[in-house]
């Protein structure tokens, strides 16, 4: 269809309900219509080029328009466009991808359960964790501990595992058997402590919660290596080793939600590698196909898989588990990453450059902190740099900055008054310069508007 922008917006307003959207506000404003993608840029219906500083939703790692991924989808469409993995059946793309994932994930992770998304991964993990303990005659081990402000998807189970109060208020969540401890957000909550002390304090809340509930009732702890949608919360170095120690001491299963951190985002193949985590489960999605086709996978450790395999039928799965086209694109994506040494490039070259340039934004009067790891970064908008005082909520500082970014040709996301980026891993130094320059200009305009 060849419509102009206004006609697309009219049809969108008439027939389309968007995710995570105030629709009354959107109807007044009109949707931004994206029509094409090239490399790290989006092109809208008005022909404007926009640097995608969020890689879609943390997922377009290899950039837009990669023919290798497009051709893989086309070949598989012609050969076997669909079949399921039920009824003791498999197909080559699912088998090959499971084997390839065992190769790139940490040692001891050799079994893959396929899903359609990260949310479905976390639903799967909740059920598999409880099935694991029930298979060992311990069905009372039901409770999964998560963190406030964590994001683990938007299904009922995923939103419950997550710790976002706004999501919990809609639908009487969390469901029973899920509890939360505090996040390791040093900038916002670590006043009066060193990063090392704060990391230990937050990690040791896990032990306190286990003892409060009773170790015999706790099944697992779930965490993102870096909390992404919560505002790129990077834990102090003391945090994950202590979490690992506590899980090991009490025999608690450890779930690493790698949906955002996985596939090179942190400068290693996975956030587990970056932070030295030894998980029992890994939830993978987004970057597994560079976002070209929906796909998720739960990697299961050998010790857990052995129990699950002996526990009778695991009555769980999805119509599109291991969709052959999605698996074919994932295989092509991972092999392309290997061919182009993307993880090494991120670790050795582009991530250090991004973090160095990003840190330069800390000289702006409304930036209270810049932080980052690998190819994710954040900055805090503040009214006062000395005491880190925020602008009044009514000022909507983050949303104001986000609008300036869009108008200047940059996608930079606002989480409250925290601005975050997660650009494609293939971004060049010149494109990083452009990103930082656009961010600087947008922050300057935000400062002018808020400070006068």
Short mmCIF file of C-alpha atoms in Angstrom, two decimals:
data_model
loop_
_atom_site.label_atom_id
_atom_site.label_comp_id
_atom_site.label_asym_id
_atom_site.label_seq_id
_atom_site.Cartn_x
_atom_site.Cartn_y
_atom_site.Cartn_z
CA UNK A 1 0.00 0.00 0.00
CA UNK A 2 1.27 3.46 -0.90
CA UNK A 3 -0.14 5.74 1.80
CA UNK A 4 1.16 9.05 3.06
CA UNK A 5 2.05 9.58 6.72
CA UNK A 6 -1.32 10.98 7.73
CA UNK A 7 -3.20 8.04 6.23
CA UNK A 8 -0.92 5.54 7.98
CA UNK A 9 -1.48 7.39 11.24
CA UNK A 10 -5.25 7.43 10.72
CA UNK A 11 -5.36 3.67 10.08
CA UNK A 12 -3.06 3.04 13.03
CA UNK A 13 -5.27 5.06 15.37
CA UNK A 14 -8.40 3.32 14.08
CA UNK A 15 -7.29 -0.28 14.31
CA UNK A 16 -4.05 -0.81 16.22
CA UNK A 17 -3.46 -1.18 19.98
CA UNK A 18 0.23 -0.67 20.77
CA UNK A 19 2.28 -2.33 23.55
CA UNK A 20 3.18 -0.24 26.62
CA UNK A 21 1.31 2.81 25.30
CA UNK A 22 -1.06 5.48 26.57
CA UNK A 23 -3.40 5.30 23.59
CA UNK A 24 -5.26 8.52 24.30
CA UNK A 25 -1.99 10.40 24.21
CA UNK A 26 -0.86 8.56 21.08
CA UNK A 27 -4.09 9.33 19.21
CA UNK A 28 -3.54 13.05 19.82
CA UNK A 29 0.05 12.93 18.65
CA UNK A 30 0.07 10.32 15.88
CA UNK A 31 2.45 7.39 15.50
CA UNK A 32 5.91 7.72 14.01
CA UNK A 33 5.81 5.51 10.93
CA UNK A 34 9.05 3.60 10.25
CA UNK A 35 9.28 2.24 6.72
CA UNK A 36 12.85 0.98 6.21
CA UNK A 37 16.11 0.12 7.95
CA UNK A 38 19.68 0.38 6.68
CA UNK A 39 22.66 -0.59 8.83
CA UNK A 40 22.22 1.33 12.11
CA UNK A 41 19.65 3.75 10.66
CA UNK A 42 15.87 3.78 10.39
CA UNK A 43 13.99 5.72 7.71
CA UNK A 44 10.52 7.04 8.48
CA UNK A 45 7.61 7.75 6.16
CA UNK A 46 8.83 11.34 5.71
CA UNK A 47 12.23 10.10 4.52
CA UNK A 48 14.09 11.15 7.68
CA UNK A 49 17.08 9.06 8.76
CA UNK A 50 17.13 8.17 12.45
CA UNK A 51 20.13 6.58 14.18
CA UNK A 52 18.74 3.60 16.09
CA UNK A 53 20.51 3.89 19.41
CA UNK A 54 18.40 1.06 20.84
CA UNK A 55 18.91 -1.57 18.10
CA UNK A 56 15.14 -1.92 17.88
CA UNK A 57 14.41 -3.28 21.36
CA UNK A 58 17.97 -4.31 22.27
CA UNK A 59 17.91 -6.88 19.47
CA UNK A 60 19.09 -5.79 16.00
CA UNK A 61 22.70 -6.61 16.86
CA UNK A 62 23.89 -7.11 13.29
CA UNK A 63 22.10 -4.07 11.90
CA UNK A 64 19.32 -3.75 9.36
CA UNK A 65 19.41 -5.24 5.87
CA UNK A 66 21.84 -8.15 6.34
CA UNK A 67 21.37 -10.25 3.22
CA UNK A 68 22.83 -13.33 4.93
CA UNK A 69 19.86 -13.42 7.33
CA UNK A 70 17.28 -12.55 4.70
CA UNK A 71 18.55 -15.31 2.39
CA UNK A 72 18.56 -17.86 5.22
CA UNK A 73 14.88 -17.13 5.88
CA UNK A 74 14.01 -17.39 2.18
CA UNK A 75 15.82 -20.71 1.73
CA UNK A 76 14.11 -22.23 4.74
CA UNK A 77 10.71 -20.90 3.68
CA UNK A 78 11.04 -22.76 0.40
CA UNK A 79 12.31 -25.98 1.97
CA UNK A 80 10.22 -26.35 5.13
CA UNK A 81 8.26 -23.22 6.14
CA UNK A 82 6.84 -24.81 9.29
CA UNK A 83 6.66 -27.92 11.35
CA UNK A 84 6.36 -28.45 15.09
CA UNK A 85 8.55 -30.28 17.58
CA UNK A 86 5.71 -32.21 19.21
CA UNK A 87 4.92 -35.92 18.64
CA UNK A 88 8.54 -37.08 18.98
CA UNK A 89 9.50 -35.09 15.87
CA UNK A 90 12.39 -32.77 15.06
CA UNK A 91 13.74 -30.96 12.03
CA UNK A 92 17.31 -30.05 10.96
CA UNK A 93 17.23 -26.31 11.77
CA UNK A 94 16.19 -26.91 15.39
CA UNK A 95 18.76 -29.67 15.85
CA UNK A 96 21.57 -27.65 14.30
CA UNK A 97 20.72 -24.54 16.31
CA UNK A 98 20.55 -26.47 19.60
CA UNK A 99 24.01 -27.87 18.86
CA UNK A 100 25.37 -24.43 17.94
CA UNK A 101 23.96 -22.88 21.12
CA UNK A 102 25.67 -25.58 23.18
CA UNK A 103 28.90 -24.55 21.47
CA UNK A 104 28.70 -20.81 22.25
CA UNK A 105 27.10 -20.88 25.72
CA UNK A 106 29.15 -21.61 28.87
CA UNK A 107 30.39 -25.12 29.61
CA UNK A 108 27.76 -27.45 31.00
CA UNK A 109 24.85 -25.83 29.10
CA UNK A 110 24.07 -28.47 26.49
CA UNK A 111 20.28 -28.65 26.19
CA UNK A 112 17.98 -26.09 24.51
CA UNK A 113 14.21 -25.70 24.87
CA UNK A 114 12.86 -23.40 22.15
CA UNK A 115 10.23 -20.70 22.60
CA UNK A 116 8.99 -17.71 20.63
CA UNK A 117 10.25 -14.90 22.88
CA UNK A 118 12.00 -13.92 26.07
CA UNK A 119 8.69 -13.78 27.92
CA UNK A 120 7.97 -17.36 26.89
CA UNK A 121 11.47 -18.32 28.04
CA UNK A 122 10.74 -17.07 31.53
CA UNK A 123 7.36 -18.80 31.61
CA UNK A 124 9.19 -21.98 30.61
CA UNK A 125 11.82 -21.55 33.29
CA UNK A 126 9.23 -21.06 36.02
CA UNK A 127 7.54 -24.32 35.08
CA UNK A 128 10.77 -26.25 34.53
CA UNK A 129 12.24 -25.12 37.86
CA UNK A 130 9.21 -26.37 39.74
CA UNK A 131 9.12 -29.57 37.69
CA UNK A 132 12.80 -30.12 38.54
CA UNK A 133 12.18 -29.98 42.29
CA UNK A 134 8.96 -32.01 42.10
CA UNK A 135 10.84 -34.69 40.14
CA UNK A 136 13.18 -35.00 43.11
CA UNK A 137 10.36 -35.37 45.60
CA UNK A 138 10.53 -31.76 46.79
CA UNK A 139 7.38 -30.12 45.38
CA UNK A 140 7.38 -27.65 48.27
CA UNK A 141 10.34 -25.86 46.66
CA UNK A 142 8.15 -23.44 44.73
CA UNK A 143 9.36 -19.92 45.49
CA UNK A 144 11.40 -17.97 42.95
CA UNK A 145 13.20 -14.86 44.17
CA UNK A 146 13.65 -11.94 41.80
CA UNK A 147 14.44 -8.23 42.15
CA UNK A 148 12.46 -5.01 42.27
CA UNK A 149 12.63 -3.12 38.96
CA UNK A 150 13.72 -6.24 37.07
CA UNK A 151 12.15 -6.97 33.70
CA UNK A 152 11.46 -10.57 32.69
CA UNK A 153 8.72 -10.12 30.10
CA UNK A 154 5.08 -9.11 30.04
CA UNK A 155 3.15 -12.39 30.21
CA UNK A 156 1.53 -13.17 33.54
CA UNK A 157 4.49 -15.26 34.70
CA UNK A 158 7.09 -12.96 33.12
CA UNK A 159 5.58 -9.82 34.61
CA UNK A 160 5.33 -11.55 37.99
CA UNK A 161 8.99 -12.56 37.88
CA UNK A 162 9.78 -8.98 36.94
CA UNK A 163 9.70 -6.39 39.66
CA UNK A 164 8.04 -3.40 38.00
CA UNK A 165 5.28 -2.01 40.18
CA UNK A 166 3.37 -0.46 37.28
CA UNK A 167 3.01 -3.89 35.69
CA UNK A 168 2.07 -5.52 39.00
CA UNK A 169 -0.73 -3.02 39.53
CA UNK A 170 -2.43 -4.17 36.33
CA UNK A 171 -3.67 -7.70 36.87
CA UNK A 172 -3.09 -8.29 40.59
CA UNK A 173 0.47 -9.47 40.14
CA UNK A 174 2.75 -11.10 41.09
CA UNK A 175 1.23 -14.56 41.12
CA UNK A 176 1.88 -16.65 44.26
CA UNK A 177 5.32 -18.10 44.79
CA UNK A 178 7.33 -15.14 43.51
CA UNK A 179 9.00 -12.61 45.83
CA UNK A 180 11.42 -9.74 45.28
CA UNK A 181 14.50 -8.20 46.87
CA UNK A 182 16.15 -4.84 46.16
CA UNK A 183 18.11 -4.11 42.99
CA UNK A 184 21.84 -3.24 42.90
CA UNK A 185 21.24 0.37 41.71
CA UNK A 186 24.22 2.19 43.16
CA UNK A 187 23.54 5.67 41.74
CA UNK A 188 19.97 5.78 43.00
CA UNK A 189 20.17 3.73 46.20
CA UNK A 190 23.79 3.39 47.30
CA UNK A 191 24.31 6.66 49.16
CA UNK A 192 26.70 6.45 52.09
CA UNK A 193 28.28 3.18 50.95
CA UNK A 194 31.15 2.25 48.69
CA UNK A 195 30.22 0.31 45.54
CA UNK A 196 31.83 -2.80 47.05
CA UNK A 197 29.84 -2.51 50.30
CA UNK A 198 26.63 -1.77 48.44
CA UNK A 199 27.05 -4.76 46.12
CA UNK A 200 27.49 -7.09 49.08
CA UNK A 201 24.56 -5.56 50.96
CA UNK A 202 22.19 -6.03 48.04
CA UNK A 203 23.41 -9.55 47.29
CA UNK A 204 23.05 -10.57 50.93
CA UNK A 205 19.39 -9.62 50.82
CA UNK A 206 19.03 -12.86 48.88
CA UNK A 207 20.35 -14.87 51.81
CA UNK A 208 18.08 -13.00 54.24
CA UNK A 209 15.07 -13.72 52.07
CA UNK A 210 15.99 -17.40 51.74
CA UNK A 211 16.25 -17.73 55.52
CA UNK A 212 13.03 -15.77 56.03
CA UNK A 213 11.09 -18.05 53.69
CA UNK A 214 12.93 -21.25 54.64
CA UNK A 215 15.56 -22.78 52.33
CA UNK A 216 13.38 -25.84 51.88
CA UNK A 217 10.77 -23.68 50.10
CA UNK A 218 13.02 -21.68 47.77
CA UNK A 219 13.47 -23.02 44.26
CA UNK A 220 15.55 -20.43 42.39
CA UNK A 221 16.86 -16.91 42.01
CA UNK A 222 16.44 -15.07 38.68
CA UNK A 223 18.37 -12.03 37.52
CA UNK A 224 19.52 -10.17 34.45
CA UNK A 225 23.34 -9.82 34.49
CA UNK A 226 22.66 -6.14 33.74
CA UNK A 227 19.12 -4.90 34.33
CA UNK A 228 18.23 -3.50 30.93
CA UNK A 229 14.71 -2.10 30.82
CA UNK A 230 15.09 -1.06 34.46
CA UNK A 231 17.62 1.56 33.38
CA UNK A 232 20.89 -0.26 32.57
CA UNK A 233 21.58 -1.10 36.20
CA UNK A 234 25.17 -2.41 36.26
CA UNK A 235 25.87 -4.18 39.58
CA UNK A 236 29.06 -3.46 41.53
CA UNK A 237 31.80 -6.05 41.04
CA UNK A 238 31.09 -7.55 44.46
CA UNK A 239 27.48 -8.37 43.64
CA UNK A 240 27.38 -11.42 41.34
CA UNK A 241 30.13 -13.42 43.10
CA UNK A 242 28.17 -13.11 46.34
CA UNK A 243 24.89 -14.07 44.63
CA UNK A 244 26.63 -17.13 43.20
CA UNK A 245 28.04 -18.07 46.62
CA UNK A 246 24.63 -17.83 48.25
CA UNK A 247 22.90 -19.90 45.57
CA UNK A 248 25.61 -22.56 45.81
CA UNK A 249 25.47 -22.63 49.61
CA UNK A 250 21.70 -23.18 49.77
CA UNK A 251 21.39 -25.32 46.65
CA UNK A 252 19.21 -22.70 44.94
CA UNK A 253 18.95 -22.84 41.16
CA UNK A 254 20.35 -19.75 39.42
CA UNK A 255 18.53 -18.36 36.37
CA UNK A 256 20.36 -15.86 34.17
CA UNK A 257 17.98 -13.83 32.02
CA UNK A 258 20.26 -13.17 29.04
CA UNK A 259 17.54 -11.87 26.73
CA UNK A 260 19.23 -8.45 26.54
CA UNK A 261 22.80 -9.26 27.58
CA UNK A 262 23.26 -12.29 25.35
CA UNK A 263 25.02 -12.56 22.01
CA UNK A 264 27.83 -10.07 22.47
CA UNK A 265 26.05 -7.15 24.11
CA UNK A 266 28.35 -7.00 27.16
CA UNK A 267 31.60 -7.66 25.30
CA UNK A 268 31.42 -11.43 25.82
CA UNK A 269 29.12 -13.95 24.20
CA UNK A 270 26.92 -13.72 27.29
CA UNK A 271 26.58 -11.65 30.43
CA UNK A 272 27.36 -14.84 32.37
CA UNK A 273 30.83 -14.79 30.81
CA UNK A 274 31.30 -11.10 31.64
CA UNK A 275 30.33 -11.45 35.30
CA UNK A 276 31.53 -14.99 36.00
CA UNK A 277 28.05 -16.38 36.68
CA UNK A 278 27.49 -20.17 36.59
CA UNK A 279 23.77 -20.49 35.81
CA UNK A 280 21.47 -23.48 35.82
CA UNK A 281 19.25 -21.82 33.21
CA UNK A 282 19.89 -19.17 30.57
CA UNK A 283 17.01 -17.37 28.86
CA UNK A 284 17.93 -16.28 25.33
CA UNK A 285 16.03 -14.26 22.71
CA UNK A 286 16.38 -10.88 20.93
CA UNK A 287 19.96 -11.05 19.63
CA UNK A 288 19.67 -14.75 18.84
CA UNK A 289 18.26 -13.75 15.42
CA UNK A 290 19.26 -10.07 15.57
CA UNK A 291 15.52 -9.49 15.86
CA UNK A 292 14.84 -10.55 12.27
CA UNK A 293 12.44 -13.34 13.31
CA UNK A 294 10.90 -14.02 16.75
CA UNK A 295 12.71 -16.79 18.64
CA UNK A 296 13.68 -17.67 22.18
CA UNK A 297 15.62 -20.50 23.78
CA UNK A 298 16.12 -21.73 27.33
CA UNK A 299 19.52 -23.30 27.84
CA UNK A 300 19.42 -25.90 30.59
CA UNK A 301 22.46 -27.09 32.53
CA UNK A 302 23.42 -30.73 32.37
CA UNK A 303 22.62 -31.36 36.03
CA UNK A 304 19.11 -29.96 35.65
CA UNK A 305 18.49 -31.62 32.29
CA UNK A 306 19.34 -35.06 33.71
CA UNK A 307 16.62 -34.69 36.33
CA UNK A 308 14.05 -33.23 33.94
CA UNK A 309 14.63 -36.02 31.42
CA UNK A 310 13.86 -38.62 34.09
CA UNK A 311 10.83 -36.77 35.43
CA UNK A 312 8.29 -38.07 32.94
CA UNK A 313 6.50 -35.86 30.43
CA UNK A 314 7.21 -32.14 30.72
CA UNK A 315 3.75 -30.92 29.70
CA UNK A 316 4.82 -27.62 28.23
CA UNK A 317 5.54 -26.15 24.80
CA UNK A 318 4.38 -23.81 22.06
CA UNK A 319 3.11 -24.14 18.51
CA UNK A 320 6.11 -22.14 17.32
CA UNK A 321 8.76 -23.73 19.55
CA UNK A 322 11.80 -24.06 17.31
CA UNK A 323 10.10 -22.66 14.21
CA UNK A 324 12.31 -23.83 11.32
CA UNK A 325 12.57 -20.38 9.68
CA UNK A 326 13.47 -18.72 12.96
CA UNK A 327 16.06 -21.41 13.70
CA UNK A 328 17.57 -21.03 10.23
CA UNK A 329 17.94 -17.28 10.73
CA UNK A 330 19.45 -17.80 14.18
CA UNK A 331 22.03 -20.22 12.75
CA UNK A 332 22.92 -17.74 10.02
CA UNK A 333 23.12 -14.93 12.59
CA UNK A 334 25.44 -16.78 14.96
CA UNK A 335 27.67 -17.98 12.14
CA UNK A 336 27.82 -14.43 10.78
CA UNK A 337 28.84 -13.18 14.22
CA UNK A 338 31.58 -15.81 14.32
CA UNK A 339 32.75 -15.03 10.78
CA UNK A 340 33.01 -11.30 11.51
CA UNK A 341 34.46 -11.81 15.03
CA UNK A 342 31.74 -9.56 16.41
CA UNK A 343 32.26 -10.42 20.07
CA UNK A 344 35.99 -9.69 19.86
CA UNK A 345 35.25 -6.48 17.95
CA UNK A 346 32.86 -5.36 20.69
CA UNK A 347 35.25 -6.24 23.50
CA UNK A 348 38.46 -4.91 21.99
CA UNK A 349 37.38 -2.01 19.82
CA UNK A 350 33.91 -0.57 19.53
CA UNK A 351 32.66 -0.92 23.12
CA UNK A 352 35.70 0.85 24.64
CA UNK A 353 35.26 3.63 22.09
CA UNK A 354 31.53 3.95 22.80
CA UNK A 355 32.09 4.05 26.56
CA UNK A 356 34.85 6.65 26.25
CA UNK A 357 32.72 8.92 24.07
CA UNK A 358 29.62 8.36 26.21
CA UNK A 359 31.48 9.38 29.37
CA UNK A 360 32.15 12.79 27.82
CA UNK A 361 28.47 13.64 28.28
CA UNK A 362 29.05 13.84 32.05
CA UNK A 363 30.24 17.45 31.61
CA UNK A 364 26.67 18.59 30.86
CA UNK A 365 24.88 20.43 33.68
CA UNK A 366 21.93 18.02 33.85
CA UNK A 367 23.93 14.77 33.70
CA UNK A 368 24.53 13.32 37.16
CA UNK A 369 26.25 10.13 36.01
CA UNK A 370 27.23 8.25 32.87
CA UNK A 371 27.76 4.51 33.04
CA UNK A 372 27.99 1.57 30.70
CA UNK A 373 29.26 -1.89 29.94
CA UNK A 374 30.00 -3.27 26.51
CA UNK A 375 27.37 -1.92 24.13
CA UNK A 376 24.87 -0.67 26.71
CA UNK A 377 25.05 2.69 28.43
CA UNK A 378 22.97 5.05 30.54
CA UNK A 379 23.04 8.55 31.94
CA UNK A 380 21.09 10.12 34.77
CA UNK A 381 19.29 13.44 34.24
CA UNK A 382 19.41 15.51 37.42
CA UNK A 383 18.50 19.02 38.47
CA UNK A 384 21.50 19.30 40.78
CA UNK A 385 24.76 17.46 40.07
CA UNK A 386 26.12 17.89 43.59
CA UNK A 387 23.34 16.18 45.54
CA UNK A 388 21.93 14.18 42.57
CA UNK A 389 18.52 15.79 43.10
CA UNK A 390 16.04 14.92 40.36
CA UNK A 391 13.73 17.29 38.53
CA UNK A 392 10.12 17.30 39.79
CA UNK A 393 8.11 14.44 38.31
CA UNK A 394 5.84 16.90 36.54
CA UNK A 395 8.82 18.17 34.51
CA UNK A 396 9.00 14.80 32.70
CA UNK A 397 12.70 15.33 32.08
CA UNK A 398 13.33 11.94 30.51
CA UNK A 399 10.38 12.12 28.15
CA UNK A 400 11.33 15.67 27.20
CA UNK A 401 14.84 14.51 26.32
CA UNK A 402 13.48 11.54 24.39
CA UNK A 403 11.37 13.83 22.19
CA UNK A 404 14.34 16.06 21.45
CA UNK A 405 16.29 12.93 20.51
CA UNK A 406 13.64 11.76 18.04
CA UNK A 407 13.35 15.22 16.53
CA UNK A 408 17.14 15.35 16.13
CA UNK A 409 17.30 11.92 14.47
CA UNK A 410 18.25 9.63 17.37
CA UNK A 411 16.44 6.82 19.17
CA UNK A 412 17.44 7.06 22.83
CA UNK A 413 15.11 5.53 25.39
CA UNK A 414 13.88 7.12 28.62
CA UNK A 415 13.39 5.05 31.78
CA UNK A 416 12.05 7.68 34.11
CA UNK A 417 14.83 10.28 34.05
CA UNK A 418 17.46 7.75 33.03
CA UNK A 419 18.39 7.83 29.34
CA UNK A 420 19.67 4.57 27.89
CA UNK A 421 21.21 3.29 24.66
CA UNK A 422 21.95 -0.14 23.21
CA UNK A 423 23.09 0.37 19.61
CA UNK A 424 23.71 -2.37 17.04
CA UNK A 425 27.00 -4.18 17.63
CA UNK A 426 28.10 -3.35 14.08
CA UNK A 427 28.04 0.41 14.66
CA UNK A 428 31.23 2.19 13.49
CA UNK A 429 33.32 4.77 15.33
CA UNK A 430 31.98 7.49 13.03
CA UNK A 431 28.42 6.42 13.82
CA UNK A 432 29.23 6.40 17.55
CA UNK A 433 30.46 9.98 17.16
CA UNK A 434 27.18 10.86 15.48
CA UNK A 435 25.18 9.16 18.25
CA UNK A 436 27.03 11.01 21.02
CA UNK A 437 26.79 14.35 19.19
CA UNK A 438 23.04 13.92 18.71
CA UNK A 439 22.64 12.91 22.37
CA UNK A 440 24.63 15.98 23.47
CA UNK A 441 22.50 18.33 21.41
CA UNK A 442 19.30 16.76 22.74
CA UNK A 443 20.51 17.03 26.33
CA UNK A 444 21.50 20.66 25.79
CA UNK A 445 18.00 21.44 24.51
CA UNK A 446 16.53 19.56 27.48
CA UNK A 447 18.66 21.64 29.87
CA UNK A 448 17.58 24.86 28.18
CA UNK A 449 13.94 23.87 28.52
CA UNK A 450 14.14 22.73 32.15
CA UNK A 451 16.70 25.13 33.62
CA UNK A 452 15.91 28.16 31.48
#
